[in-house]
């Protein structure tokens, strides 16, 4: 299970739309490593208007890796993180996540980061099982 959902949030979902902030807070509480990592990368990106993207290249623990994979594998969770931090997420493997400005999603830098070439160049034997 990806999220630890409070009973009141489950009731919200059963009768209609879920409050976006409450969902984002649930993501933050349930997946603290993933949330904090995206928050840090977004802060790094937004602190420098000339910066094209910010990324993580430090391999996490197995538990942190699992959190990151759960967060980025869900369109709802990923979208919530993107809206909360005003970024576009890009993901290469079990640890290398990057944040771009939303308007940069079609840029050359974004296309290069998300390309097959970049994926291949970012492989290493120690990350084989991630």
Tab-separated table of N, CA and C in Angstrom:
chain	number	residue	atom	x	y	z
A	1	UNK	N	0.845	-1.176	0.000
A	1	UNK	CA	0.000	0.000	0.000
A	1	UNK	C	0.890	1.239	0.000
A	2	UNK	N	0.566	2.200	-0.833
A	2	UNK	CA	1.382	3.400	-0.961
A	2	UNK	C	1.103	4.447	0.110
A	3	UNK	N	-0.170	4.607	0.484
A	3	UNK	CA	-0.543	5.700	1.383
A	3	UNK	C	-1.254	5.194	2.628
A	4	UNK	N	-0.996	5.866	3.735
A	4	UNK	CA	-1.713	5.630	4.976
A	4	UNK	C	-2.839	6.661	5.013
A	5	UNK	N	-4.024	6.238	4.594
A	5	UNK	CA	-5.148	7.160	4.398
A	5	UNK	C	-5.989	7.243	5.663
A	6	UNK	N	-6.205	8.462	6.127
A	6	UNK	CA	-7.043	8.697	7.304
A	6	UNK	C	-8.496	8.363	6.973
A	7	UNK	N	-9.243	7.889	7.957
A	7	UNK	CA	-10.650	7.521	7.714
A	7	UNK	C	-11.484	8.650	7.105
A	8	UNK	N	-11.268	9.886	7.555
A	8	UNK	CA	-12.070	10.997	7.014
A	8	UNK	C	-11.754	11.243	5.533
A	9	UNK	N	-10.518	11.003	5.123
A	9	UNK	CA	-10.156	11.180	3.719
A	9	UNK	C	-10.764	10.062	2.873
A	10	UNK	N	-10.813	8.877	3.411
A	10	UNK	CA	-11.464	7.770	2.724
A	10	UNK	C	-12.953	8.067	2.534
A	11	UNK	N	-13.584	8.606	3.568
A	11	UNK	CA	-15.001	8.973	3.459
A	11	UNK	C	-15.201	10.043	2.384
A	12	UNK	N	-14.289	11.028	2.335
A	12	UNK	CA	-14.358	12.056	1.285
A	12	UNK	C	-14.351	11.407	-0.089
A	13	UNK	N	-13.429	10.480	-0.283
A	13	UNK	CA	-13.294	9.824	-1.584
A	13	UNK	C	-14.526	8.997	-1.926
A	14	UNK	N	-15.145	8.411	-0.925
A	14	UNK	CA	-16.332	7.589	-1.165
A	14	UNK	C	-17.525	8.406	-1.629
A	15	UNK	N	-17.603	9.686	-1.224
A	15	UNK	CA	-18.760	10.505	-1.587
A	15	UNK	C	-18.480	11.527	-2.683
A	16	UNK	N	-17.237	11.729	-3.037
A	16	UNK	CA	-16.937	12.724	-4.069
A	16	UNK	C	-15.460	13.019	-4.162
A	17	UNK	N	-15.168	14.238	-4.508
A	17	UNK	CA	-13.782	14.660	-4.706
A	17	UNK	C	-13.036	14.777	-3.380
A	18	UNK	N	-11.742	14.553	-3.451
A	18	UNK	CA	-10.865	14.635	-2.289
A	18	UNK	C	-10.208	16.006	-2.255
A	19	UNK	N	-10.082	16.556	-1.073
A	19	UNK	CA	-9.410	17.838	-0.892
A	19	UNK	C	-7.941	17.690	-1.280
A	20	UNK	N	-7.491	18.507	-2.213
A	20	UNK	CA	-6.127	18.413	-2.751
A	20	UNK	C	-5.068	18.576	-1.666
A	21	UNK	N	-5.247	19.549	-0.789
A	21	UNK	CA	-4.247	19.770	0.264
A	21	UNK	C	-4.182	18.575	1.209
A	22	UNK	N	-5.332	18.023	1.563
A	22	UNK	CA	-5.339	16.857	2.448
A	22	UNK	C	-4.681	15.651	1.779
A	23	UNK	N	-4.903	15.497	0.475
A	23	UNK	CA	-4.246	14.413	-0.239
A	23	UNK	C	-2.737	14.626	-0.236
A	24	UNK	N	-2.291	15.856	-0.524
A	24	UNK	CA	-0.858	16.166	-0.533
A	24	UNK	C	-0.248	15.958	0.850
A	25	UNK	N	-0.987	16.312	1.888
A	25	UNK	CA	-0.496	16.087	3.258
A	25	UNK	C	-0.394	14.591	3.565
A	26	UNK	N	-1.322	13.812	3.032
A	26	UNK	CA	-1.275	12.354	3.206
A	26	UNK	C	-0.053	11.778	2.508
A	27	UNK	N	0.244	12.287	1.312
A	27	UNK	CA	1.447	11.858	0.590
A	27	UNK	C	2.683	12.182	1.425
A	28	UNK	N	2.738	13.399	1.958
A	28	UNK	CA	3.902	13.820	2.762
A	28	UNK	C	4.085	12.930	3.989
A	29	UNK	N	2.999	12.577	4.651
A	29	UNK	CA	3.083	11.753	5.854
A	29	UNK	C	3.385	10.289	5.519
A	30	UNK	N	2.852	9.808	4.406
A	30	UNK	CA	2.998	8.396	4.043
A	30	UNK	C	4.317	8.096	3.350
A	31	UNK	N	4.820	9.063	2.600
A	31	UNK	CA	6.046	8.877	1.811
A	31	UNK	C	7.015	10.022	2.109
A	32	UNK	N	7.490	10.103	3.362
A	32	UNK	CA	8.289	11.271	3.758
A	32	UNK	C	9.596	11.428	2.989
A	33	UNK	N	10.269	10.344	2.660
A	33	UNK	CA	11.518	10.484	1.903
A	33	UNK	C	11.241	11.067	0.527
A	34	UNK	N	10.284	10.512	-0.182
A	34	UNK	CA	9.969	10.991	-1.529
A	34	UNK	C	9.512	12.444	-1.488
A	35	UNK	N	8.655	12.768	-0.545
A	35	UNK	CA	8.142	14.133	-0.422
A	35	UNK	C	9.273	15.115	-0.120
A	36	UNK	N	10.113	14.768	0.844
A	36	UNK	CA	11.211	15.654	1.230
A	36	UNK	C	12.220	15.817	0.097
A	37	UNK	N	12.484	14.746	-0.631
A	37	UNK	CA	13.419	14.834	-1.754
A	37	UNK	C	12.887	15.778	-2.828
A	38	UNK	N	11.632	15.627	-3.205
A	38	UNK	CA	11.050	16.513	-4.224
A	38	UNK	C	11.007	17.951	-3.707
A	39	UNK	N	10.672	18.125	-2.438
A	39	UNK	CA	10.649	19.462	-1.839
A	39	UNK	C	12.026	20.119	-1.911
A	40	UNK	N	13.071	19.372	-1.574
A	40	UNK	CA	14.442	19.906	-1.621
A	40	UNK	C	14.861	20.250	-3.048
A	41	UNK	N	14.585	19.347	-3.961
A	41	UNK	CA	14.954	19.610	-5.363
A	41	UNK	C	14.210	20.820	-5.905
A	42	UNK	N	12.929	20.936	-5.568
A	42	UNK	CA	12.145	22.089	-6.017
A	42	UNK	C	12.709	23.383	-5.445
A	43	UNK	N	13.080	23.370	-4.180
A	43	UNK	CA	13.669	24.569	-3.564
A	43	UNK	C	14.966	24.940	-4.262
A	44	UNK	N	15.800	23.940	-4.567
A	44	UNK	CA	17.049	24.197	-5.285
A	44	UNK	C	16.771	24.817	-6.659
A	45	UNK	N	15.793	24.265	-7.356
A	45	UNK	CA	15.449	24.777	-8.688
A	45	UNK	C	14.925	26.207	-8.613
A	46	UNK	N	13.978	26.446	-7.723
A	46	UNK	CA	13.344	27.766	-7.635
A	46	UNK	C	14.280	28.831	-7.070
A	47	UNK	N	15.328	28.431	-6.374
A	47	UNK	CA	16.275	29.394	-5.806
A	47	UNK	C	17.154	30.043	-6.865
A	48	UNK	N	17.257	29.426	-8.027
A	48	UNK	CA	18.126	29.931	-9.090
A	48	UNK	C	17.345	30.010	-10.402
A	49	UNK	N	16.898	31.202	-10.784
A	49	UNK	CA	16.087	31.343	-12.002
A	49	UNK	C	16.790	30.864	-13.279
A	50	UNK	N	18.108	30.828	-13.268
A	50	UNK	CA	18.841	30.385	-14.456
A	50	UNK	C	18.983	28.864	-14.520
A	51	UNK	N	18.739	28.201	-13.425
A	51	UNK	CA	18.905	26.744	-13.377
A	51	UNK	C	17.803	26.065	-14.190
A	52	UNK	N	18.187	25.103	-15.018
A	52	UNK	CA	17.216	24.421	-15.874
A	52	UNK	C	16.523	23.267	-15.165
A	53	UNK	N	17.239	22.573	-14.281
A	53	UNK	CA	16.640	21.489	-13.504
A	53	UNK	C	17.501	21.197	-12.296
A	54	UNK	N	16.938	20.452	-11.360
A	54	UNK	CA	17.668	19.968	-10.191
A	54	UNK	C	17.398	18.471	-10.095
A	55	UNK	N	18.433	17.707	-9.791
A	55	UNK	CA	18.249	16.262	-9.721
A	55	UNK	C	19.018	15.652	-8.560
A	56	UNK	N	18.617	14.433	-8.237
A	56	UNK	CA	19.245	13.672	-7.167
A	56	UNK	C	20.082	12.568	-7.785
A	57	UNK	N	21.329	12.443	-7.343
A	57	UNK	CA	22.187	11.378	-7.852
A	57	UNK	C	22.754	10.528	-6.723
A	58	UNK	N	22.162	10.646	-5.541
A	58	UNK	CA	22.589	9.856	-4.398
A	58	UNK	C	21.654	8.666	-4.248
A	59	UNK	N	22.212	7.474	-4.281
A	59	UNK	CA	21.391	6.269	-4.149
A	59	UNK	C	20.824	6.177	-2.733
A	60	UNK	N	19.522	5.998	-2.602
A	60	UNK	CA	18.897	5.892	-1.287
A	60	UNK	C	18.974	4.476	-0.732
A	61	UNK	N	18.517	4.326	0.490
A	61	UNK	CA	18.389	2.994	1.083
A	61	UNK	C	17.271	2.246	0.359
A	62	UNK	N	17.153	0.962	0.621
A	62	UNK	CA	16.092	0.177	-0.012
A	62	UNK	C	14.708	0.712	0.343
A	63	UNK	N	14.508	1.088	1.591
A	63	UNK	CA	13.204	1.613	2.016
A	63	UNK	C	12.913	2.948	1.336
A	64	UNK	N	13.911	3.807	1.244
A	64	UNK	CA	13.729	5.098	0.570
A	64	UNK	C	13.465	4.895	-0.913
A	65	UNK	N	14.179	3.988	-1.501
A	65	UNK	CA	13.986	3.668	-2.919
A	65	UNK	C	12.556	3.193	-3.173
A	66	UNK	N	12.061	2.339	-2.303
A	66	UNK	CA	10.694	1.835	-2.445
A	66	UNK	C	9.680	2.973	-2.357
A	67	UNK	N	9.908	3.914	-1.463
A	67	UNK	CA	9.028	5.084	-1.349
A	67	UNK	C	9.029	5.894	-2.631
A	68	UNK	N	10.215	6.149	-3.138
A	68	UNK	CA	10.338	6.942	-4.354
A	68	UNK	C	9.638	6.258	-5.525
A	69	UNK	N	9.825	4.958	-5.634
A	69	UNK	CA	9.160	4.216	-6.709
A	69	UNK	C	7.646	4.270	-6.552
A	70	UNK	N	7.138	4.130	-5.336
A	70	UNK	CA	5.684	4.193	-5.120
A	70	UNK	C	5.155	5.576	-5.465
A	71	UNK	N	5.872	6.608	-5.087
A	71	UNK	CA	5.416	7.976	-5.362
A	71	UNK	C	5.384	8.269	-6.856
A	72	UNK	N	6.407	7.868	-7.559
A	72	UNK	CA	6.502	8.218	-8.973
A	72	UNK	C	5.738	7.267	-9.885
A	73	UNK	N	5.366	6.118	-9.378
A	73	UNK	CA	4.600	5.166	-10.183
A	73	UNK	C	3.110	5.504	-10.204
A	74	UNK	N	2.666	6.326	-9.304
A	74	UNK	CA	1.256	6.701	-9.232
A	74	UNK	C	1.051	8.060	-9.882
A	75	UNK	N	0.195	8.116	-10.891
A	75	UNK	CA	-0.095	9.396	-11.530
A	75	UNK	C	-0.677	10.406	-10.538
A	76	UNK	N	-1.553	9.938	-9.636
A	76	UNK	CA	-2.171	10.839	-8.667
A	76	UNK	C	-1.132	11.411	-7.696
A	77	UNK	N	-0.269	10.549	-7.177
A	77	UNK	CA	0.753	11.010	-6.233
A	77	UNK	C	1.763	11.902	-6.940
A	78	UNK	N	2.211	11.474	-8.084
A	78	UNK	CA	3.179	12.262	-8.857
A	78	UNK	C	2.598	13.635	-9.195
A	79	UNK	N	1.356	13.657	-9.661
A	79	UNK	CA	0.705	14.927	-9.992
A	79	UNK	C	0.552	15.827	-8.783
A	80	UNK	N	0.239	15.231	-7.643
A	80	UNK	CA	0.106	16.004	-6.414
A	80	UNK	C	1.435	16.660	-6.033
A	81	UNK	N	2.527	15.894	-6.134
A	81	UNK	CA	3.853	16.459	-5.856
A	81	UNK	C	4.189	17.577	-6.837
A	82	UNK	N	3.877	17.371	-8.102
A	82	UNK	CA	4.168	18.397	-9.109
A	82	UNK	C	3.390	19.677	-8.822
A	83	UNK	N	2.115	19.552	-8.490
A	83	UNK	CA	1.306	20.749	-8.205
A	83	UNK	C	1.758	21.428	-6.915
A	84	UNK	N	2.050	20.643	-5.883
A	84	UNK	CA	2.442	21.221	-4.596
A	84	UNK	C	3.726	22.040	-4.726
A	85	UNK	N	4.679	21.549	-5.518
A	85	UNK	CA	5.976	22.211	-5.599
A	85	UNK	C	6.198	22.957	-6.906
A	86	UNK	N	5.164	23.047	-7.743
A	86	UNK	CA	5.225	23.785	-9.012
A	86	UNK	C	6.402	23.339	-9.867
A	87	UNK	N	6.450	22.018	-10.105
A	87	UNK	CA	7.525	21.426	-10.903
A	87	UNK	C	6.957	20.368	-11.837
A	88	UNK	N	7.770	19.963	-12.778
A	88	UNK	CA	7.512	18.798	-13.622
A	88	UNK	C	8.553	17.763	-13.236
A	89	UNK	N	8.118	16.576	-12.836
A	89	UNK	CA	9.040	15.520	-12.425
A	89	UNK	C	9.489	14.694	-13.620
A	90	UNK	N	10.735	14.288	-13.583
A	90	UNK	CA	11.289	13.351	-14.561
A	90	UNK	C	12.052	12.307	-13.760
A	91	UNK	N	12.028	11.068	-14.249
A	91	UNK	CA	12.535	9.964	-13.447
A	91	UNK	C	13.310	9.015	-14.348
A	92	UNK	N	14.554	8.702	-13.957
A	92	UNK	CA	15.366	7.784	-14.760
A	92	UNK	C	15.471	6.402	-14.163
A	93	UNK	N	15.661	6.300	-12.867
A	93	UNK	CA	15.747	4.981	-12.244
A	93	UNK	C	15.395	5.096	-10.774
A	94	UNK	N	15.780	4.125	-9.997
A	94	UNK	CA	15.327	4.029	-8.610
A	94	UNK	C	15.771	5.177	-7.712
A	95	UNK	N	16.627	6.040	-8.180
A	95	UNK	CA	17.030	7.166	-7.345
A	95	UNK	C	17.124	8.478	-8.106
A	96	UNK	N	17.321	8.458	-9.379
A	96	UNK	CA	17.577	9.700	-10.115
A	96	UNK	C	16.277	10.342	-10.575
A	97	UNK	N	15.787	11.190	-9.724
A	97	UNK	CA	14.603	11.976	-10.022
A	97	UNK	C	15.063	13.408	-10.231
A	98	UNK	N	14.403	14.093	-11.153
A	98	UNK	CA	14.731	15.489	-11.428
A	98	UNK	C	13.459	16.313	-11.424
A	99	UNK	N	13.607	17.582	-11.107
A	99	UNK	CA	12.500	18.522	-11.202
A	99	UNK	C	12.866	19.587	-12.227
A	100	UNK	N	11.897	19.896	-13.049
A	100	UNK	CA	12.004	20.937	-14.062
A	100	UNK	C	10.891	21.942	-13.810
A	101	UNK	N	11.047	23.128	-14.339
A	101	UNK	CA	9.943	24.082	-14.310
A	101	UNK	C	8.859	23.518	-15.233
A	102	UNK	N	7.584	23.666	-14.883
A	102	UNK	CA	6.525	23.069	-15.696
A	102	UNK	C	6.593	23.466	-17.180
A	103	UNK	N	6.949	24.686	-17.443
A	103	UNK	CA	7.009	25.154	-18.835
A	103	UNK	C	8.202	24.564	-19.598
A	104	UNK	N	9.116	23.908	-18.907
A	104	UNK	CA	10.293	23.318	-19.549
A	104	UNK	C	10.053	21.878	-19.997
A	105	UNK	N	8.845	21.368	-19.797
A	105	UNK	CA	8.572	19.958	-20.092
A	105	UNK	C	8.884	19.575	-21.539
A	106	UNK	N	8.768	20.472	-22.474
A	106	UNK	CA	9.073	20.153	-23.864
A	106	UNK	C	10.437	20.652	-24.316
A	107	UNK	N	11.223	21.153	-23.381
A	107	UNK	CA	12.501	21.756	-23.738
A	107	UNK	C	13.523	20.702	-24.166
A	108	UNK	N	14.570	21.169	-24.793
A	108	UNK	CA	15.657	20.273	-25.207
A	108	UNK	C	16.302	19.598	-23.992
A	109	UNK	N	16.506	20.350	-22.918
A	109	UNK	CA	17.114	19.792	-21.712
A	109	UNK	C	16.235	18.686	-21.128
A	110	UNK	N	14.938	18.905	-21.078
A	110	UNK	CA	14.014	17.889	-20.567
A	110	UNK	C	14.018	16.657	-21.472
A	111	UNK	N	13.939	16.869	-22.757
A	111	UNK	CA	13.953	15.738	-23.705
A	111	UNK	C	15.257	14.955	-23.598
A	112	UNK	N	16.360	15.664	-23.409
A	112	UNK	CA	17.657	14.992	-23.260
A	112	UNK	C	17.681	14.152	-21.974
A	113	UNK	N	17.179	14.699	-20.864
A	113	UNK	CA	17.155	13.980	-19.586
A	113	UNK	C	16.282	12.728	-19.668
A	114	UNK	N	15.182	12.818	-20.386
A	114	UNK	CA	14.231	11.708	-20.449
A	114	UNK	C	14.445	10.801	-21.672
A	115	UNK	N	15.542	10.984	-22.362
A	115	UNK	CA	15.800	10.202	-23.578
A	115	UNK	C	16.291	8.791	-23.276
A	116	UNK	N	16.175	7.928	-24.266
A	116	UNK	CA	16.705	6.572	-24.154
A	116	UNK	C	18.217	6.610	-23.921
A	117	UNK	N	18.894	7.532	-24.571
A	117	UNK	CA	20.349	7.668	-24.411
A	117	UNK	C	20.708	7.966	-22.958
A	118	UNK	N	20.002	8.932	-22.364
A	118	UNK	CA	20.272	9.287	-20.973
A	118	UNK	C	19.975	8.113	-20.050
A	119	UNK	N	18.926	7.379	-20.348
A	119	UNK	CA	18.592	6.207	-19.533
A	119	UNK	C	19.723	5.190	-19.564
A	120	UNK	N	20.233	4.917	-20.737
A	120	UNK	CA	21.326	3.948	-20.875
A	120	UNK	C	22.594	4.435	-20.189
A	121	UNK	N	22.918	5.707	-20.350
A	121	UNK	CA	24.126	6.258	-19.741
A	121	UNK	C	24.039	6.330	-18.222
A	122	UNK	N	22.837	6.291	-17.678
A	122	UNK	CA	22.648	6.384	-16.235
A	122	UNK	C	22.614	5.009	-15.561
A	123	UNK	N	22.922	3.965	-16.270
A	123	UNK	CA	22.906	2.615	-15.704
A	123	UNK	C	24.251	2.290	-15.062
A	124	UNK	N	24.193	1.429	-14.068
A	124	UNK	CA	25.411	0.927	-13.442
A	124	UNK	C	25.096	-0.428	-12.809
A	125	UNK	N	26.091	-1.290	-12.687
A	125	UNK	CA	25.841	-2.617	-12.121
A	125	UNK	C	25.230	-2.597	-10.719
A	126	UNK	N	25.623	-1.646	-9.880
A	126	UNK	CA	25.085	-1.614	-8.515
A	126	UNK	C	23.615	-1.211	-8.467
A	127	UNK	N	23.095	-0.641	-9.549
A	127	UNK	CA	21.672	-0.267	-9.594
A	127	UNK	C	20.847	-1.261	-10.423
A	128	UNK	N	21.427	-2.371	-10.749
A	128	UNK	CA	20.774	-3.353	-11.608
A	128	UNK	C	19.426	-3.815	-11.062
A	129	UNK	N	19.325	-3.979	-9.762
A	129	UNK	CA	18.096	-4.524	-9.195
A	129	UNK	C	17.133	-3.468	-8.657
A	130	UNK	N	17.365	-2.240	-8.987
A	130	UNK	CA	16.477	-1.218	-8.416
A	130	UNK	C	15.257	-0.980	-9.254
